[in-house]
Short mmCIF file of C-alpha atoms in Angstrom, two decimals:
data_model
loop_
_atom_site.label_atom_id
_atom_site.label_comp_id
_atom_site.label_asym_id
_atom_site.label_seq_id
_atom_site.Cartn_x
_atom_site.Cartn_y
_atom_site.Cartn_z
CA UNK A 11 111.72 81.49 88.92
CA UNK A 12 111.32 84.31 91.44
CA UNK A 13 111.68 86.92 88.71
CA UNK A 14 108.94 85.13 86.77
CA UNK A 15 106.69 85.32 89.83
CA UNK A 16 107.38 89.04 90.23
CA UNK A 17 106.69 89.57 86.52
CA UNK A 18 103.39 87.67 86.74
CA UNK A 19 102.47 89.60 89.90
CA UNK A 20 103.13 92.87 88.08
CA UNK A 21 101.26 91.64 85.01
CA UNK A 22 98.21 90.72 87.10
CA UNK A 23 97.97 94.37 88.17
CA UNK A 24 97.82 95.57 84.57
CA UNK A 25 94.66 95.96 82.52
CA UNK A 26 95.90 95.18 79.02
CA UNK A 27 96.29 91.38 79.47
CA UNK A 28 92.56 91.11 80.28
CA UNK A 29 91.63 93.25 77.27
CA UNK A 30 93.82 91.03 75.11
CA UNK A 31 91.72 88.03 76.16
CA UNK A 32 88.64 89.58 74.55
CA UNK A 33 90.57 90.29 71.38
CA UNK A 34 91.68 86.65 71.43
CA UNK A 35 88.02 85.65 71.86
CA UNK A 36 87.12 87.54 68.68
CA UNK A 37 89.94 85.86 66.75
CA UNK A 38 88.96 82.49 68.22
CA UNK A 39 85.38 82.90 67.05
CA UNK A 40 86.62 83.54 63.51
CA UNK A 41 88.78 80.41 63.55
CA UNK A 42 85.94 78.35 65.03
CA UNK A 43 83.60 79.63 62.33
CA UNK A 44 85.97 78.35 59.65
CA UNK A 45 86.70 75.08 61.47
CA UNK A 46 83.06 74.26 62.30
CA UNK A 47 81.41 75.38 59.08
CA UNK A 48 81.25 71.81 57.76
CA UNK A 49 80.04 70.46 61.11
CA UNK A 50 77.14 72.86 61.70
CA UNK A 51 73.78 71.47 60.50
CA UNK A 52 72.09 73.23 57.60
CA UNK A 53 69.06 73.94 59.80
CA UNK A 54 71.18 76.40 61.81
CA UNK A 55 72.90 77.98 58.85
CA UNK A 56 70.33 80.66 58.17
CA UNK A 57 68.75 80.94 61.65
CA UNK A 58 70.67 84.17 62.32
CA UNK A 59 71.28 86.69 59.58
CA UNK A 60 74.23 89.04 59.31
CA UNK A 61 72.18 92.18 59.98
CA UNK A 62 71.02 90.90 63.38
CA UNK A 63 74.55 90.14 64.53
CA UNK A 64 75.89 93.40 63.11
CA UNK A 65 73.15 95.33 64.94
CA UNK A 66 74.05 93.68 68.28
CA UNK A 67 77.77 94.28 67.75
CA UNK A 68 77.16 97.94 66.85
CA UNK A 69 75.15 98.44 70.04
CA UNK A 70 77.87 96.79 72.12
CA UNK A 71 80.65 98.80 70.49
CA UNK A 72 78.97 102.19 70.94
CA UNK A 73 77.64 101.55 74.45
CA UNK A 74 80.86 100.00 75.78
CA UNK A 75 82.94 102.91 74.54
CA UNK A 76 80.68 105.33 76.44
CA UNK A 77 80.61 103.15 79.56
CA UNK A 78 84.41 102.78 79.52
CA UNK A 79 84.88 106.54 79.23
CA UNK A 80 82.48 107.13 82.12
CA UNK A 81 84.14 104.44 84.24
CA UNK A 82 87.59 105.91 83.68
CA UNK A 83 86.28 109.29 84.85
CA UNK A 84 84.93 107.65 88.00
CA UNK A 85 88.26 105.90 88.60
CA UNK A 86 90.22 109.15 88.26
CA UNK A 87 87.87 110.80 90.77
CA UNK A 88 88.36 107.83 93.13
CA UNK A 89 92.15 108.17 92.87
CA UNK A 90 91.90 111.87 93.63
CA UNK A 91 89.58 111.23 96.57
CA UNK A 92 91.88 108.58 98.03
CA UNK A 93 94.88 110.89 97.67
CA UNK A 94 93.10 113.82 99.34
CA UNK A 95 91.03 112.20 102.08
CA UNK A 96 93.05 109.06 102.87
CA UNK A 97 96.74 109.17 101.90
CA UNK A 98 98.71 109.12 98.63
CA UNK A 99 100.40 105.89 99.76
CA UNK A 100 97.02 104.11 99.81
CA UNK A 101 96.31 105.19 96.23
CA UNK A 102 98.60 102.36 95.11
CA UNK A 103 95.98 99.85 96.26
CA UNK A 104 93.10 101.81 94.70
CA UNK A 105 94.93 101.93 91.37
CA UNK A 106 95.62 98.18 91.58
CA UNK A 107 92.03 97.30 92.59
CA UNK A 108 91.41 93.92 90.93
CA UNK A 109 87.64 94.31 90.77
CA UNK A 110 87.85 97.68 89.01
CA UNK A 111 90.53 96.38 86.66
CA UNK A 112 88.48 93.32 85.71
CA UNK A 113 85.35 95.36 85.10
CA UNK A 114 87.09 98.08 83.06
CA UNK A 115 88.98 95.44 81.08
CA UNK A 116 85.67 93.70 80.36
CA UNK A 117 84.11 96.93 79.07
CA UNK A 118 87.10 97.81 76.91
CA UNK A 119 87.56 94.20 75.81
CA UNK A 120 83.90 94.03 74.73
CA UNK A 121 84.45 97.15 72.61
CA UNK A 122 87.48 95.50 70.97
CA UNK A 123 85.56 92.23 70.47
CA UNK A 124 82.64 94.06 68.86
CA UNK A 125 84.91 96.10 66.61
CA UNK A 126 86.81 93.04 65.40
CA UNK A 127 83.53 91.16 64.92
CA UNK A 128 82.10 93.94 62.75
CA UNK A 129 85.28 94.07 60.65
CA UNK A 130 85.31 90.28 60.19
CA UNK A 131 81.60 90.23 59.37
CA UNK A 132 81.92 92.96 56.72
CA UNK A 133 85.03 91.32 55.31
CA UNK A 134 83.03 88.17 54.61
CA UNK A 135 85.01 85.89 56.93
CA UNK A 136 81.78 84.58 58.45
CA UNK A 137 79.72 82.59 55.97
CA UNK A 138 76.13 81.48 56.61
CA UNK A 139 77.14 78.59 58.89
CA UNK A 140 79.92 80.54 60.58
CA UNK A 141 77.64 83.36 61.71
CA UNK A 142 76.05 81.08 64.30
CA UNK A 143 79.47 80.81 66.02
CA UNK A 144 79.82 84.59 66.16
CA UNK A 145 76.25 84.86 67.48
CA UNK A 146 76.93 82.38 70.31
CA UNK A 147 80.15 84.21 71.22
CA UNK A 148 78.30 87.54 71.21
CA UNK A 149 75.59 86.21 73.52
CA UNK A 150 78.32 84.93 75.86
CA UNK A 151 79.92 88.39 75.91
CA UNK A 152 76.52 90.01 76.62
CA UNK A 153 76.02 87.73 79.64
CA UNK A 154 79.50 88.64 80.93
CA UNK A 155 78.71 92.33 80.47
CA UNK A 156 75.47 92.05 82.45
CA UNK A 157 77.28 90.37 85.34
CA UNK A 158 80.06 92.97 85.30
CA UNK A 159 77.60 95.87 85.17
CA UNK A 160 75.90 94.62 88.34
CA UNK A 161 79.29 94.22 90.07
CA UNK A 162 80.34 97.67 88.89
CA UNK A 163 77.24 99.35 90.31
CA UNK A 164 77.89 97.68 93.68
CA UNK A 165 81.59 98.55 93.57
CA UNK A 166 80.98 102.22 92.76
CA UNK A 167 79.38 102.72 96.19
CA UNK A 168 82.67 101.82 97.89
CA UNK A 169 85.60 102.67 95.64
CA UNK A 170 87.79 105.52 96.90
CA UNK A 171 85.91 105.83 100.20
CA UNK A 172 87.95 106.16 103.40
CA UNK A 173 86.51 103.03 105.02
CA UNK A 174 86.98 100.87 101.90
CA UNK A 175 90.52 102.11 101.24
CA UNK A 176 91.45 101.55 104.89
CA UNK A 177 90.07 98.02 104.65
CA UNK A 178 92.22 97.39 101.56
CA UNK A 179 95.33 98.64 103.35
CA UNK A 180 94.55 96.44 106.36
CA UNK A 181 94.08 93.39 104.11
CA UNK A 182 97.41 94.06 102.38
CA UNK A 183 99.18 94.52 105.73
CA UNK A 184 97.63 91.35 107.18
CA UNK A 185 98.73 89.32 104.16
CA UNK A 186 102.30 90.60 104.47
CA UNK A 187 102.35 89.89 108.22
CA UNK A 188 100.84 86.46 107.68
CA UNK A 189 103.77 85.54 105.45
CA UNK A 190 106.26 86.82 108.02
CA UNK A 191 104.44 85.11 110.91
CA UNK A 192 104.99 81.75 109.20
CA UNK A 193 108.58 82.65 108.32
CA UNK A 194 109.89 85.60 110.40
CA UNK A 195 113.34 85.24 108.84
CA UNK A 196 112.13 84.09 105.40
CA UNK A 197 113.36 80.55 106.05
CA UNK A 198 116.88 81.71 106.93
CA UNK A 199 118.94 82.03 110.11
CA UNK A 200 118.02 84.92 112.39
CA UNK A 201 120.50 87.78 112.10
CA UNK A 202 121.13 89.92 115.16
CA UNK A 203 121.44 93.45 113.77
CA UNK A 204 123.71 94.41 116.70
CA UNK A 205 126.37 91.84 115.85
CA UNK A 206 129.63 93.76 115.53
CA UNK A 207 131.44 91.02 113.66
CA UNK A 208 129.07 91.31 110.70
CA UNK A 209 130.17 94.90 110.04
CA UNK A 210 133.68 93.68 109.21
CA UNK A 211 132.56 91.16 106.57
CA UNK A 212 132.88 91.63 102.82
CA UNK A 213 130.18 94.08 101.59
CA UNK A 214 128.20 93.84 98.36
CA UNK A 215 126.79 97.11 97.05
CA UNK A 216 124.03 97.88 94.61
CA UNK A 217 123.98 100.60 91.98
CA UNK A 218 120.54 102.14 92.46
CA UNK A 219 118.79 104.57 94.76
CA UNK A 220 115.39 103.53 96.08
CA UNK A 221 113.47 101.14 98.29
CA UNK A 222 113.98 97.39 98.36
CA UNK A 223 110.68 95.92 97.16
CA UNK A 224 111.51 92.23 96.73
CA UNK A 225 114.35 89.86 97.58
CA UNK A 226 114.83 86.52 95.87
CA UNK A 227 115.91 84.50 98.90
CA UNK A 228 116.01 81.25 96.91
CA UNK A 229 118.39 82.77 94.36
CA UNK A 230 120.69 84.10 97.07
CA UNK A 231 120.63 80.76 98.92
CA UNK A 232 121.52 78.92 95.72
CA UNK A 233 124.58 81.10 95.16
CA UNK A 234 125.58 80.74 98.81
CA UNK A 235 125.44 76.96 98.53
CA UNK A 236 127.37 76.88 95.26
CA UNK A 237 130.11 79.15 96.61
CA UNK A 238 130.11 77.65 100.14
CA UNK A 239 129.80 81.16 101.53
CA UNK A 240 127.70 82.59 104.37
CA UNK A 241 125.56 85.56 103.26
CA UNK A 242 124.16 88.18 105.62
CA UNK A 243 121.32 90.26 104.19
CA UNK A 244 121.54 93.84 105.44
CA UNK A 245 118.81 95.50 103.35
CA UNK A 246 115.38 93.97 103.92
CA UNK A 247 112.23 94.92 101.95
CA UNK A 248 111.21 98.48 102.79
CA UNK A 249 114.73 99.75 103.46
CA UNK A 250 115.96 102.76 101.48
CA UNK A 251 119.27 101.92 99.81
CA UNK A 252 121.91 103.74 97.80
CA UNK A 253 125.16 102.68 96.11
CA UNK A 254 127.25 103.33 99.24
CA UNK A 255 125.03 101.14 101.47
CA UNK A 256 125.73 97.36 101.52
CA UNK A 257 122.83 95.21 100.39
CA UNK A 258 124.46 92.19 102.00
CA UNK A 259 127.74 91.00 103.45
CA UNK A 260 129.76 87.86 102.72
CA UNK A 261 131.88 85.67 104.94
CA UNK A 262 134.54 85.68 102.21
CA UNK A 263 135.33 87.69 99.10
CA UNK A 264 133.69 86.46 95.90
CA UNK A 265 134.33 87.34 92.24
CA UNK A 266 132.81 90.59 91.00
CA UNK A 267 130.51 88.70 88.64
CA UNK A 268 129.03 86.74 91.53
CA UNK A 269 128.59 89.89 93.60
CA UNK A 270 126.68 91.52 90.76
CA UNK A 271 124.49 88.43 90.51
CA UNK A 272 123.75 88.67 94.24
CA UNK A 273 122.90 92.37 93.96
CA UNK A 274 120.57 91.56 91.05
CA UNK A 275 118.46 89.43 93.39
CA UNK A 276 117.23 92.68 94.98
CA UNK A 277 114.36 94.49 93.24
CA UNK A 278 114.69 98.22 93.94
CA UNK A 279 112.08 100.84 93.04
CA UNK A 280 111.09 104.43 93.82
CA UNK A 281 108.21 103.36 96.07
CA UNK A 282 107.69 100.74 98.73
CA UNK A 283 105.37 97.77 98.12
CA UNK A 284 103.07 95.88 100.46
CA UNK A 285 103.88 92.30 99.44
CA UNK A 286 107.18 91.67 101.29
CA UNK A 287 107.16 94.81 103.47
CA UNK A 288 104.82 94.44 106.49
CA UNK A 289 106.00 97.72 108.02
CA UNK A 290 104.76 99.66 105.00
CA UNK A 291 101.20 98.55 105.70
CA UNK A 292 101.47 99.79 109.28
CA UNK A 293 102.93 103.12 108.14
CA UNK A 294 100.08 103.67 105.69
CA UNK A 295 97.44 102.80 108.30
CA UNK A 296 99.05 105.19 110.78
CA UNK A 297 99.19 107.90 108.12
CA UNK A 298 95.46 107.50 107.43
CA UNK A 299 94.76 108.08 111.12
CA UNK A 300 97.25 110.94 111.29
CA UNK A 301 95.63 112.78 108.37
CA UNK A 302 92.21 112.57 110.05
CA UNK A 303 93.34 114.24 113.28
CA UNK A 304 94.11 117.92 112.40
CA UNK A 305 91.35 120.44 113.27
CA UNK A 306 90.67 121.00 109.57
CA UNK A 307 89.59 117.34 109.26
CA UNK A 308 88.09 116.77 112.73
CA UNK A 309 87.55 113.06 111.99
CA UNK A 310 88.50 111.25 115.17
CA UNK A 311 86.25 108.36 114.15
CA UNK A 312 88.69 107.38 111.41
CA UNK A 313 91.58 107.44 113.89
CA UNK A 314 89.61 105.22 116.29
CA UNK A 315 88.82 102.80 113.45
CA UNK A 316 92.45 102.67 112.32
CA UNK A 317 93.71 101.99 115.85
CA UNK A 318 91.46 98.96 116.02
CA UNK A 319 92.70 97.73 112.65
CA UNK A 320 96.36 98.24 113.61
CA UNK A 321 95.85 96.29 116.80
CA UNK A 322 94.29 93.43 114.86
CA UNK A 323 97.22 93.35 112.43
CA UNK A 324 99.88 93.41 115.15
CA UNK A 325 98.14 90.85 117.35
CA UNK A 326 98.47 88.27 114.59
CA UNK A 327 102.23 88.76 114.46
CA UNK A 328 102.58 88.19 118.21
CA UNK A 329 102.26 84.45 117.47
CA UNK A 330 105.31 84.45 115.20
CA UNK A 331 107.79 81.72 116.01
CA UNK A 332 111.28 80.97 114.79
CA UNK A 333 110.72 79.29 111.45
CA UNK A 334 112.47 76.20 110.24
CA UNK A 335 115.82 77.09 108.72
CA UNK A 336 115.69 76.07 105.07
CA UNK A 337 118.63 78.14 103.85
CA UNK A 338 121.50 77.26 106.16
CA UNK A 339 124.00 79.75 104.74
CA UNK A 340 121.76 82.84 104.63
CA UNK A 341 121.07 85.18 107.55
CA UNK A 342 118.15 87.63 107.66
CA UNK A 343 117.10 90.03 110.46
CA UNK A 344 113.59 89.53 111.81
CA UNK A 345 111.13 92.38 112.21
CA UNK A 346 111.93 94.39 115.35
CA UNK A 347 108.88 94.80 117.56
CA UNK A 348 110.09 98.28 118.56
CA UNK A 349 110.03 99.35 114.92
CA UNK A 350 106.53 97.95 114.44
CA UNK A 351 105.17 99.88 117.44
CA UNK A 352 106.98 103.02 116.29
CA UNK A 353 105.43 102.75 112.82
CA UNK A 354 101.99 102.03 114.22
CA UNK A 355 101.55 104.33 117.21
CA UNK A 356 104.11 107.14 117.40
CA UNK A 357 102.54 109.51 114.86
CA UNK A 358 99.01 108.90 116.16
CA UNK A 359 100.11 109.46 119.75
CA UNK A 360 101.79 112.73 118.80
CA UNK A 361 99.02 114.15 116.61
CA UNK A 362 96.24 113.13 119.04
CA UNK A 363 97.95 114.41 122.19
CA UNK A 364 95.02 116.71 122.90
CA UNK A 365 92.19 114.31 121.96
CA UNK A 366 90.89 112.36 124.95
CA UNK A 367 88.86 109.75 123.06
CA UNK A 368 91.73 108.84 120.72
CA UNK A 369 94.23 108.62 123.59
CA UNK A 370 91.83 106.41 125.55
CA UNK A 371 91.49 104.05 122.57
CA UNK A 372 95.28 104.07 122.15
CA UNK A 373 95.85 102.89 125.73
CA UNK A 374 93.18 100.19 125.36
CA UNK A 375 94.85 98.94 122.18
CA UNK A 376 98.26 98.89 123.85
CA UNK A 377 96.78 97.00 126.79
CA UNK A 378 95.31 94.34 124.49
CA UNK A 379 98.67 93.92 122.74
CA UNK A 380 100.40 93.60 126.11
CA UNK A 381 98.14 90.64 126.87
CA UNK A 382 99.30 88.60 123.85
CA UNK A 383 101.92 86.85 125.96
CA UNK A 384 104.90 88.03 123.94
CA UNK A 385 107.41 89.76 126.29
CA UNK A 386 108.59 92.13 123.54
CA UNK A 387 105.01 93.19 122.88
CA UNK A 388 104.48 93.76 126.60
CA UNK A 389 107.63 95.85 126.91
CA UNK A 390 106.87 97.99 123.85
CA UNK A 391 103.24 98.47 124.86
CA UNK A 392 104.33 99.77 128.26
CA UNK A 393 106.94 102.03 126.64
CA UNK A 394 104.47 103.65 124.22
CA UNK A 395 101.83 103.93 126.93
CA UNK A 396 104.27 105.95 129.05
CA UNK A 397 105.19 108.05 126.02
CA UNK A 398 101.52 108.82 125.37
CA UNK A 399 101.04 109.87 129.02
CA UNK A 400 104.00 112.24 128.78
CA UNK A 401 102.41 113.90 125.78
CA UNK A 402 98.93 114.20 127.25
CA UNK A 403 100.21 115.45 130.63
CA UNK A 404 101.93 118.38 128.91
CA UNK A 405 99.04 119.21 126.57
CA UNK A 406 97.17 122.39 127.59
CA UNK A 407 93.75 121.58 126.09
CA UNK A 408 93.06 118.46 128.15
CA UNK A 409 91.22 118.93 131.43
CA UNK A 410 92.68 117.53 134.62
CA UNK A 411 90.02 114.85 134.99
CA UNK A 412 90.79 113.66 131.44
CA UNK A 413 94.49 113.39 132.25
CA UNK A 414 93.67 111.42 135.41
CA UNK A 415 91.42 109.07 133.43
CA UNK A 416 94.17 108.46 130.89
CA UNK A 417 96.70 107.75 133.64
CA UNK A 418 94.30 105.14 135.00
CA UNK A 419 94.17 103.46 131.57
CA UNK A 420 97.95 103.52 131.10
CA UNK A 421 100.06 100.40 131.55
#
């Protein structure tokens, strides 16, 4: 079932299924024309002639082909802009933009619908009574096109822009953190990564190089229950793995076939994904800020904006509680707060060591996170505040009064 969900999730990011719907609409209109030809009153039979419908379909086919070509050019420019001005890691979200996909699929699907309609009309499939069905379907497609054109014009003002792409990354990170806030250990027992006894358990290795994108916890828990074996997951989503690194460890040795089945529950790819990997969202946000800080960019405003967004994302995770253990025989490590702060603030603190306004915002963000009430957040906020002070104190471009002001803001 999990693999079906992953397949549907991947399919939803593709354009061709939406285009196929329009082709299905053209085929459906032909079948309806045949099925309803004896049910359509004679008064409607000759209300619309073939030339009128053919003229409308020709206009749609020619205009939609031009609009689709233009839209693809705009999308390629947006991808290039996101790669250059934001970060290549954020391009993944721009490429998978649902609004752009739906609009482009509508344009291309309308072209396919019109083309199939013209072919069916010239082939004589639509008789006098059947043409009214094609006409109604064509009017429906025209209404959809008008709505999509308005949405496309509005969307063009934002697509590929730094602020919009940053917002998309924040939304993806918040969704991933929301899932982990409700279930920090994915419904399993909490695994202490420092446990020495785990290192001596039976390892299960994979056969691929890459990042863990998804883990089917339900599938692993099912095998653990069937085999009456405790399973300790060592490679969580976002971790880079290779054949010599254990994906998980077992409390007892299991047959090779079962071990391969357990390894198959891990989806490994060349790139990280946002869905089950909250840290990836933080890394991408930090990279957006980092790329805006060099003198060649001189865009401290983006760094200030990103710091606020990172703080908002992390603050939500401060409320994470130990979730109810659903899978008694599976153990999963929770997200380490130290790792989250490292992903979020270390690069920004280093690159902005000589920028007073960014350092001031950094200390204010750390202060707000320290006030969440979580002792780990407090400890990490103080640690990274001290680290930032060490960097600014040794930076030659900051004036003494700026260093004193930053020390006053530090935790």
